């Protein structure tokens, strides 16, 4: 592609070289550079791409796009200066892949909790309506039925635009995507325009990255500035703020949903059952196989978005009934001949833990046993709150390790325990031993919830990532018990 075409929409200054060049590919990782590529120097949190510009040139890069002046002796190399490298990367990536989002209807979902479930519900409903759908999210990415592995909730802009292009080539009409605060703040989705943006809720998370709650909120709000229509949970305290801030933008369609406050889509006659939920919205009956009040909220946001997109209610009703979300209130106990149940859930924030425990509490005919920890190298303030919430709602809690990363696991555990005032807990560093203890102590009618890992099949330790699938671990423990 011609360099000038690639740079369309980018504000840049030529520091060296000329613009009459053919570009093979775009890279921001110098290790991937091949002859004729353009290298974008990104300033990261641990690595500065500017330090690898010379490596990129040695590997064949013909153009360097940077945020600060660099010294490259090779006069055949063009050097371009931009103010914001990540925005520039997003623009040139869209140019390179021929603006695929203009050929897709994007639906973005943001919030602390509920993003994953919401996009799976949307995909299910749209497919029931006969649409081909792409999905971008935490668990995996999908192009129709084809599953692709996912490393980030929202990929970097270069990979994201490539994924959009593949969706277009495969005939997708819609793309539903979890739109994380990181992706919005780091301009991974810069330039993307959304048909609908959905706000689920906002509670404490990711403050290790955003530093303040206002920064966290402002990052999330970027989605709604880029959405033609906004669907907002008005029961959430920050939902009112989103609503007011979207109003200020003018010429935006806004729809609200709720369980408690008055809204455009308010759930009435809610019946929470062991295996599903039933409720009525604006005269129509809906039910979902996903239990718990928080899943009523997830369903409401989806119903409102689908109405905006003119999806018929029959497809919405069918889609809600046919959604399975891996690692979200995933019941695995029924597979075994045991007198208690085991549930795996991704809940890793205080609010998420509260939701899953409150949902499962009525189903525990005896005790509710919770096993969980908190991620290392992440927001430390929420750890004590996780300790408090778990011990107040569960009958017994086993505090353990969960992706400790570079921190000492017991140091993280001590910070969780610091928030506990009750005595109904024990701390066990080894997560396998913690799960084994929960299963060994379980009695008839108990419900064990393994929280924090959900769909993840790994643990991130000081020395790197290891395989760790809680479904496999439960299998092994129960096999050993039968011997």
Coordinates of C-alpha atoms in Angstrom, one line a residue:
X1 CA 0.0 0.0 0.0
X2 CA 1.2 3.5 -0.8
X3 CA 2.5 5.3 2.3
X4 CA 0.5 8.4 1.5
X5 CA -2.7 6.4 1.4
X6 CA -1.8 4.7 4.6
X7 CA -1.3 8.1 6.3
X8 CA -4.6 9.5 5.3
X9 CA -6.2 11.2 8.3
X10 CA -2.9 11.3 10.3
X11 CA -1.3 14.5 11.4
X12 CA 2.5 14.0 11.0
X13 CA 5.8 15.8 10.4
X14 CA 8.4 14.4 8.1
X15 CA 11.7 14.3 10.0
X16 CA 13.7 12.4 7.4
X17 CA 13.2 10.7 4.0
X18 CA 10.3 10.9 1.5
X19 CA 6.7 9.7 1.3
X20 CA 6.9 8.0 -2.1
X21 CA 7.1 4.5 -0.7
X22 CA 5.2 1.2 -0.9
X23 CA 4.5 -0.3 2.5
X24 CA 4.4 -4.1 3.0
X25 CA 2.8 -4.2 6.4
X26 CA 2.4 -2.3 9.7
X27 CA 4.1 -3.5 12.9
X28 CA 4.5 -2.2 16.4
X29 CA 6.6 -5.2 17.5
X30 CA 10.1 -4.9 16.1
X31 CA 10.5 -8.7 16.3
X32 CA 7.9 -9.1 13.6
X33 CA 9.4 -6.6 11.1
X34 CA 10.1 -7.8 7.5
X35 CA 11.5 -6.0 4.5
X36 CA 9.4 -3.0 3.5
X37 CA 7.4 -2.7 6.7
X38 CA 6.3 0.4 8.7
X39 CA 7.2 0.4 12.4
X40 CA 5.2 2.3 14.9
X41 CA 7.0 3.2 18.1
X42 CA 4.6 2.9 21.0
X43 CA 5.4 4.1 24.4
X44 CA 4.3 1.3 26.7
X45 CA 4.2 0.8 30.5
X46 CA 7.2 -1.5 30.6
X47 CA 8.7 -1.2 27.1
X48 CA 9.3 1.9 24.9
X49 CA 9.1 1.1 21.2
X50 CA 11.4 4.0 20.4
X51 CA 14.3 1.9 21.9
X52 CA 13.7 -0.7 19.2
X53 CA 13.5 1.6 16.1
X54 CA 17.1 0.7 15.1
X55 CA 16.4 -3.0 15.4
X56 CA 13.3 -2.5 13.2
X57 CA 15.4 -0.7 10.5
X58 CA 18.0 -3.5 10.6
X59 CA 15.2 -6.0 10.0
X60 CA 14.0 -4.1 7.0
X61 CA 11.6 -1.4 8.1
X62 CA 11.5 1.5 5.6
X63 CA 9.3 3.9 7.6
X64 CA 9.4 4.7 11.3
X65 CA 6.5 6.5 12.9
X66 CA 7.4 7.9 16.3
X67 CA 6.2 10.2 19.1
X68 CA 9.7 11.7 19.8
X69 CA 12.7 12.3 17.6
X70 CA 15.0 9.4 17.1
X71 CA 18.4 9.0 15.5
X72 CA 18.5 6.7 12.5
X73 CA 21.7 6.9 10.3
X74 CA 20.1 5.2 7.3
X75 CA 18.9 8.1 5.1
X76 CA 16.7 5.7 3.0
X77 CA 14.5 5.3 6.0
X78 CA 11.6 7.7 6.3
X79 CA 10.9 9.0 9.8
X80 CA 7.5 10.5 10.7
X81 CA 6.7 12.3 14.0
X82 CA 3.2 12.2 15.5
X83 CA 1.8 13.4 18.8
X84 CA -0.2 10.3 19.7
X85 CA 1.3 7.0 18.4
X86 CA -1.7 4.8 19.4
X87 CA -4.2 7.0 17.6
X88 CA -2.0 7.1 14.6
X89 CA -1.7 3.3 14.7
X90 CA -5.5 3.0 14.8
X91 CA -5.9 5.3 11.8
X92 CA -3.3 3.6 9.6
X93 CA -4.6 0.2 10.6
X94 CA -8.1 1.1 9.5
X95 CA -6.7 2.5 6.2
X96 CA -4.6 -0.6 5.6
X97 CA -7.6 -2.9 6.1
X98 CA -9.9 -0.7 4.0
X99 CA -12.1 0.6 6.9
X100 CA -13.9 -2.7 7.6
X101 CA -16.0 -1.1 10.4
X102 CA -17.9 0.9 7.8
X103 CA -19.2 -2.4 6.5
X104 CA -20.2 -3.8 10.0
X105 CA -22.8 -2.8 12.6
X106 CA -20.8 -2.5 15.8
X107 CA -22.4 -3.0 19.2
X108 CA -20.1 -2.1 22.1
X109 CA -20.6 -3.2 25.7
X110 CA -18.7 -1.5 28.6
X111 CA -18.9 -1.7 32.4
X112 CA -17.1 -3.4 35.2
X113 CA -19.3 -6.5 35.2
X114 CA -21.6 -8.2 32.7
X115 CA -19.7 -7.4 29.4
X116 CA -19.0 -11.0 28.5
X117 CA -22.5 -12.3 29.2
X118 CA -24.0 -9.4 27.4
X119 CA -22.1 -10.0 24.1
X120 CA -22.9 -13.7 24.2
X121 CA -26.6 -12.9 24.6
X122 CA -26.4 -10.5 21.7
X123 CA -24.7 -13.0 19.5
X124 CA -27.2 -15.7 20.3
X125 CA -30.2 -13.4 19.6
X126 CA -28.8 -11.9 16.4
X127 CA -28.1 -15.4 15.1
X128 CA -31.7 -16.4 15.9
X129 CA -32.7 -13.5 13.7
X130 CA -30.7 -14.9 10.9
X131 CA -27.7 -12.6 11.1
X132 CA -24.1 -13.6 10.8
X133 CA -22.2 -12.2 13.8
X134 CA -18.6 -11.6 14.9
X135 CA -17.8 -11.5 18.6
X136 CA -14.8 -9.9 20.3
X137 CA -14.3 -10.6 24.0
X138 CA -12.5 -11.9 27.0
X139 CA -13.2 -15.6 26.5
X140 CA -12.6 -15.8 22.8
X141 CA -13.2 -14.1 19.5
X142 CA -15.7 -15.5 17.0
X143 CA -16.3 -15.1 13.3
X144 CA -19.7 -16.7 13.0
X145 CA -19.1 -20.2 14.4
X146 CA -15.4 -20.1 14.0
X147 CA -13.6 -19.6 17.4
X148 CA -10.3 -17.7 17.7
X149 CA -8.2 -17.4 20.8
X150 CA -8.3 -14.1 22.7
X151 CA -5.3 -12.6 24.5
X152 CA -7.0 -9.3 25.5
X153 CA -10.6 -8.3 26.1
X154 CA -10.1 -5.9 23.2
X155 CA -7.1 -6.5 20.9
X156 CA -4.6 -3.7 19.9
X157 CA -5.9 -1.6 17.0
X158 CA -3.8 -3.4 14.3
X159 CA -5.1 -6.8 15.2
X160 CA -8.6 -5.5 15.8
X161 CA -8.9 -4.0 12.3
X162 CA -7.5 -7.2 10.8
X163 CA -10.2 -9.1 12.8
X164 CA -12.9 -6.7 11.5
X165 CA -11.7 -7.3 7.9
X166 CA -11.9 -11.1 8.3
X167 CA -15.4 -10.7 9.7
X168 CA -16.4 -8.7 6.6
X169 CA -14.8 -11.2 4.2
X170 CA -16.7 -14.0 6.0
X171 CA -20.0 -12.2 5.5
X172 CA -20.6 -10.9 9.0
X173 CA -23.2 -8.1 9.3
X174 CA -22.8 -7.5 13.0
X175 CA -19.9 -7.4 15.4
X176 CA -20.6 -7.5 19.2
X177 CA -17.7 -6.6 21.3
X178 CA -16.6 -6.1 24.9
X179 CA -15.1 -2.7 25.0
X180 CA -12.8 -2.5 28.0
X181 CA -11.7 0.7 29.7
X182 CA -8.1 -0.2 28.7
X183 CA -9.0 -0.4 25.0
X184 CA -10.8 3.0 25.2
X185 CA -8.0 4.7 27.1
X186 CA -5.3 3.2 25.0
X187 CA -7.1 4.1 21.7
X188 CA -7.3 0.6 20.5
X189 CA -10.9 1.3 19.3
X190 CA -10.1 4.9 18.2
X191 CA -12.0 5.7 15.0
X192 CA -14.6 3.0 15.5
X193 CA -18.2 4.2 15.3
X194 CA -20.9 2.1 17.1
X195 CA -24.5 1.5 16.3
X196 CA -25.2 1.0 20.0
X197 CA -23.2 1.3 23.1
X198 CA -24.4 -0.5 26.3
X199 CA -23.5 0.5 29.8
X200 CA -23.8 -2.3 32.4
X201 CA -22.4 -0.8 35.7
X202 CA -19.4 0.8 37.2
X203 CA -17.7 -0.5 40.4
X204 CA -14.2 -0.6 41.7
X205 CA -11.7 -2.3 39.3
X206 CA -8.6 -1.5 37.3
X207 CA -7.5 1.4 39.5
X208 CA -4.0 0.1 39.3
X209 CA -4.2 1.3 35.7
X210 CA -6.6 4.3 35.8
X211 CA -5.4 5.6 39.2
X212 CA -8.7 7.4 39.9
X213 CA -12.4 6.5 39.6
X214 CA -12.9 9.6 37.4
X215 CA -10.3 8.4 35.0
X216 CA -12.0 5.0 34.9
X217 CA -15.3 6.6 34.2
X218 CA -14.0 8.9 31.6
X219 CA -12.4 6.0 29.8
X220 CA -15.7 4.1 29.8
X221 CA -17.6 7.1 28.6
X222 CA -15.6 7.4 25.4
X223 CA -17.8 4.5 24.0
X224 CA -20.9 6.6 24.2
X225 CA -19.4 9.6 22.6
X226 CA -18.8 7.3 19.6
X227 CA -22.2 5.5 19.6
X228 CA -25.3 6.5 17.6
X229 CA -27.5 5.1 20.4
X230 CA -26.8 4.5 24.1
X231 CA -28.4 1.9 26.3
X232 CA -27.9 2.6 30.0
X233 CA -28.5 0.8 33.3
X234 CA -30.3 3.6 35.2
X235 CA -30.2 1.6 38.5
X236 CA -26.5 2.0 38.6
X237 CA -25.3 5.2 40.3
X238 CA -23.0 6.0 37.5
X239 CA -25.7 5.2 35.0
X240 CA -27.3 8.5 35.8
X241 CA -24.0 10.3 35.1
X242 CA -23.6 8.5 31.8
X243 CA -27.2 9.5 30.9
X244 CA -26.7 13.1 31.7
X245 CA -23.3 13.2 29.9
X246 CA -24.8 11.6 26.8
X247 CA -27.6 14.1 26.8
X248 CA -25.1 16.9 26.7
X249 CA -23.7 15.5 23.5
X250 CA -27.0 16.1 21.7
X251 CA -28.6 14.2 18.8
X252 CA -28.1 10.9 20.5
X253 CA -30.7 8.2 21.0
X254 CA -30.8 7.1 24.7
X255 CA -32.7 4.2 26.1
X256 CA -32.6 3.2 29.8
X257 CA -33.2 -0.1 31.6
X258 CA -33.8 -1.0 35.2
X259 CA -35.2 -3.3 37.8
X260 CA -35.9 -0.7 40.4
X261 CA -36.1 2.8 38.9
X262 CA -38.5 3.9 36.2
X263 CA -37.0 3.4 32.7
X264 CA -37.7 2.6 29.1
X265 CA -37.1 -1.1 29.7
X266 CA -38.1 -2.0 33.3
X267 CA -38.3 -5.7 34.3
X268 CA -41.6 -6.5 36.1
X269 CA -42.8 -9.7 37.8
X270 CA -39.3 -11.1 38.1
X271 CA -39.1 -14.8 39.1
X272 CA -35.7 -16.0 40.0
X273 CA -35.5 -19.8 39.8
X274 CA -32.7 -22.3 40.3
X275 CA -32.0 -22.8 36.6
X276 CA -33.3 -19.6 35.0
X277 CA -35.1 -16.2 35.3
X278 CA -38.5 -15.1 34.2
X279 CA -39.7 -11.5 33.8
X280 CA -41.9 -9.1 31.7
X281 CA -40.8 -6.0 29.9
X282 CA -43.2 -3.6 28.2
X283 CA -45.8 -6.4 28.0
X284 CA -43.6 -9.1 26.6
X285 CA -42.5 -12.2 28.6
X286 CA -38.9 -13.2 28.6
X287 CA -36.9 -15.9 30.3
X288 CA -33.3 -16.9 30.3
X289 CA -31.3 -19.9 31.4
X290 CA -28.8 -17.6 33.2
X291 CA -29.8 -17.3 36.9
X292 CA -29.7 -14.3 39.2
X293 CA -30.9 -10.7 39.3
X294 CA -27.7 -9.5 37.7
X295 CA -28.5 -11.5 34.6
X296 CA -31.9 -9.8 34.5
X297 CA -29.9 -6.6 34.0
X298 CA -27.7 -8.2 31.3
X299 CA -30.8 -9.4 29.5
X300 CA -32.5 -6.0 29.7
X301 CA -29.6 -4.2 28.1
X302 CA -29.6 -6.7 25.3
X303 CA -33.4 -6.4 24.8
X304 CA -33.2 -2.6 24.6
X305 CA -30.2 -2.8 22.1
X306 CA -32.0 -5.3 19.9
X307 CA -35.2 -3.2 19.8
X308 CA -33.1 -0.3 18.6
X309 CA -31.7 -2.6 15.9
X310 CA -35.2 -3.7 14.9
X311 CA -34.7 -7.3 15.9
X312 CA -38.0 -9.0 16.5
X313 CA -39.1 -10.1 20.0
X314 CA -39.4 -13.8 18.9
X315 CA -35.7 -13.9 18.1
X316 CA -34.9 -12.1 21.4
X317 CA -37.0 -14.6 23.4
X318 CA -35.3 -17.6 21.6
X319 CA -31.8 -16.2 21.9
X320 CA -32.1 -15.6 25.6
X321 CA -33.1 -19.2 26.1
X322 CA -30.1 -20.6 24.1
X323 CA -27.1 -18.8 25.6
X324 CA -24.3 -20.6 27.4
X325 CA -21.4 -18.4 28.7
X326 CA -18.3 -20.4 29.7
X327 CA -17.1 -19.6 33.2
X328 CA -20.1 -17.4 34.1
X329 CA -22.2 -19.2 36.7
X330 CA -21.1 -22.5 35.0
X331 CA -22.6 -25.4 36.9
X332 CA -20.4 -28.5 36.7
X333 CA -21.6 -30.5 39.7
X334 CA -24.4 -32.1 37.8
X335 CA -21.8 -34.1 35.8
X336 CA -20.8 -36.1 38.9
X337 CA -22.7 -38.4 41.2
X338 CA -22.3 -36.1 44.2
X339 CA -24.8 -34.8 46.7
X340 CA -23.6 -31.2 46.4
X341 CA -23.1 -28.7 43.5
X342 CA -19.9 -27.0 42.1
X343 CA -20.1 -23.7 40.2
X344 CA -17.3 -22.0 38.3
X345 CA -17.5 -18.2 37.9
X346 CA -15.2 -15.4 36.7
X347 CA -16.2 -13.0 39.6
X348 CA -13.0 -11.2 40.6
X349 CA -14.3 -7.8 41.8
X350 CA -16.2 -7.2 45.1
X351 CA -19.4 -6.4 43.2
X352 CA -19.0 -9.5 40.9
X353 CA -18.4 -11.7 44.0
X354 CA -21.4 -10.2 45.7
X355 CA -23.6 -10.9 42.7
X356 CA -22.6 -14.6 42.3
X357 CA -22.9 -15.3 46.0
X358 CA -26.3 -13.7 46.4
X359 CA -27.5 -15.6 43.3
X360 CA -26.3 -19.0 44.6
X361 CA -27.3 -18.5 48.3
X362 CA -31.0 -19.4 47.8
X363 CA -29.9 -22.6 45.9
X364 CA -27.7 -23.9 48.7
X365 CA -30.0 -26.2 50.7
X366 CA -27.2 -26.5 53.2
X367 CA -24.0 -24.3 53.0
X368 CA -22.5 -22.0 50.5
X369 CA -18.7 -22.5 50.3
X370 CA -16.6 -19.9 48.4
X371 CA -13.1 -20.4 47.1
X372 CA -11.4 -17.3 45.7
X373 CA -8.4 -14.9 45.7
X374 CA -7.3 -11.8 44.0
X375 CA -4.9 -11.1 41.1
X376 CA -1.4 -9.9 41.8
X377 CA 0.0 -6.6 40.3
X378 CA -3.5 -5.2 40.2
X379 CA -5.6 -2.8 42.3
X380 CA -4.8 -3.7 45.9
X381 CA -7.6 -1.7 47.6
X382 CA -10.3 -4.1 46.4
X383 CA -8.6 -7.0 48.2
X384 CA -9.9 -6.2 51.7
X385 CA -13.4 -5.7 50.3
X386 CA -13.2 -9.1 48.6
X387 CA -12.5 -10.6 52.0
X388 CA -15.4 -8.8 53.7
X389 CA -17.9 -9.5 51.0
X390 CA -17.1 -13.2 50.7
X391 CA -17.2 -14.0 54.5
X392 CA -20.4 -12.0 55.0
X393 CA -22.3 -13.8 52.2
X394 CA -20.8 -17.3 52.2
X395 CA -21.1 -19.7 55.0
X396 CA -17.5 -20.7 54.7
X397 CA -14.6 -19.1 52.6
X398 CA -11.3 -20.5 51.5
X399 CA -8.9 -17.6 50.5
X400 CA -6.4 -18.8 48.0
X401 CA -4.1 -17.8 45.1
X402 CA -5.4 -16.3 41.8
X403 CA -2.9 -15.2 39.1
X404 CA -0.4 -13.8 41.7
X405 CA 1.9 -12.6 38.9
X406 CA 5.1 -11.0 40.4
X407 CA 3.7 -10.7 43.9
X408 CA 4.1 -13.3 46.6
X409 CA 0.8 -15.2 46.9
X410 CA 0.7 -15.0 50.7
X411 CA 1.2 -11.2 50.6
X412 CA -1.9 -10.9 48.4
X413 CA -3.9 -13.3 50.6
X414 CA -3.0 -11.3 53.8
X415 CA -4.4 -8.2 52.2
X416 CA -7.7 -10.0 51.5
X417 CA -7.8 -11.4 55.0
X418 CA -7.2 -7.8 56.4
X419 CA -10.8 -7.0 55.4
X420 CA -12.3 -10.0 57.3
X421 CA -13.9 -9.5 60.7
X422 CA -15.5 -13.0 60.9
X423 CA -14.0 -16.4 61.6
X424 CA -15.6 -18.5 58.9
X425 CA -12.6 -18.7 56.7
X426 CA -9.2 -20.3 56.1
X427 CA -6.3 -19.3 53.9
X428 CA -4.6 -21.9 51.7
X429 CA -2.0 -20.6 49.2
X430 CA -2.1 -23.6 46.8
X431 CA -5.3 -23.2 44.8
X432 CA -5.5 -26.9 44.0
X433 CA -5.4 -27.7 47.7
X434 CA -8.0 -25.1 48.4
X435 CA -10.4 -26.6 45.9
X436 CA -9.7 -30.1 47.3
X437 CA -10.5 -28.9 50.8
X438 CA -13.8 -27.4 49.7
X439 CA -14.7 -30.7 48.0
X440 CA -13.6 -32.8 51.0
X441 CA -15.6 -30.7 53.4
X442 CA -18.7 -30.5 51.2
X443 CA -21.9 -32.1 52.6
X444 CA -25.3 -32.9 51.0
X445 CA -27.0 -29.7 49.8
X446 CA -23.9 -27.6 49.8
X447 CA -22.9 -25.4 46.8
X448 CA -19.2 -24.7 46.2
X449 CA -18.4 -21.7 44.1
X450 CA -14.9 -21.4 42.6
X451 CA -14.6 -17.7 41.8
X452 CA -12.1 -15.7 39.9
X453 CA -10.8 -18.0 37.2
X454 CA -14.0 -18.6 35.2
X455 CA -13.1 -19.4 31.6
X456 CA -9.4 -19.1 32.2
X457 CA -7.3 -22.2 31.8
X458 CA -4.1 -20.9 33.3
X459 CA -2.4 -19.3 36.4
X460 CA 0.0 -16.4 35.9
X461 CA 2.9 -16.9 38.3
X462 CA 6.2 -15.0 38.9
X463 CA 7.9 -17.2 36.3
X464 CA 5.2 -17.1 33.7
X465 CA 1.9 -18.7 32.7
X466 CA 1.1 -22.4 33.6
X467 CA -1.8 -24.6 32.6
X468 CA -4.6 -24.5 35.2
X469 CA -8.1 -25.6 34.3
X470 CA -10.5 -25.8 37.3
X471 CA -12.7 -28.3 35.5
X472 CA -9.8 -30.7 35.0
X473 CA -8.7 -30.1 38.7
X474 CA -12.2 -31.0 39.9
X475 CA -12.2 -34.1 37.7
X476 CA -8.9 -35.3 39.2
X477 CA -10.0 -34.6 42.8
X478 CA -13.3 -36.5 42.4
X479 CA -11.6 -39.4 40.6
X480 CA -9.1 -39.7 43.5
X481 CA -12.0 -39.7 46.0
X482 CA -13.6 -42.6 44.3
X483 CA -10.5 -44.8 44.5

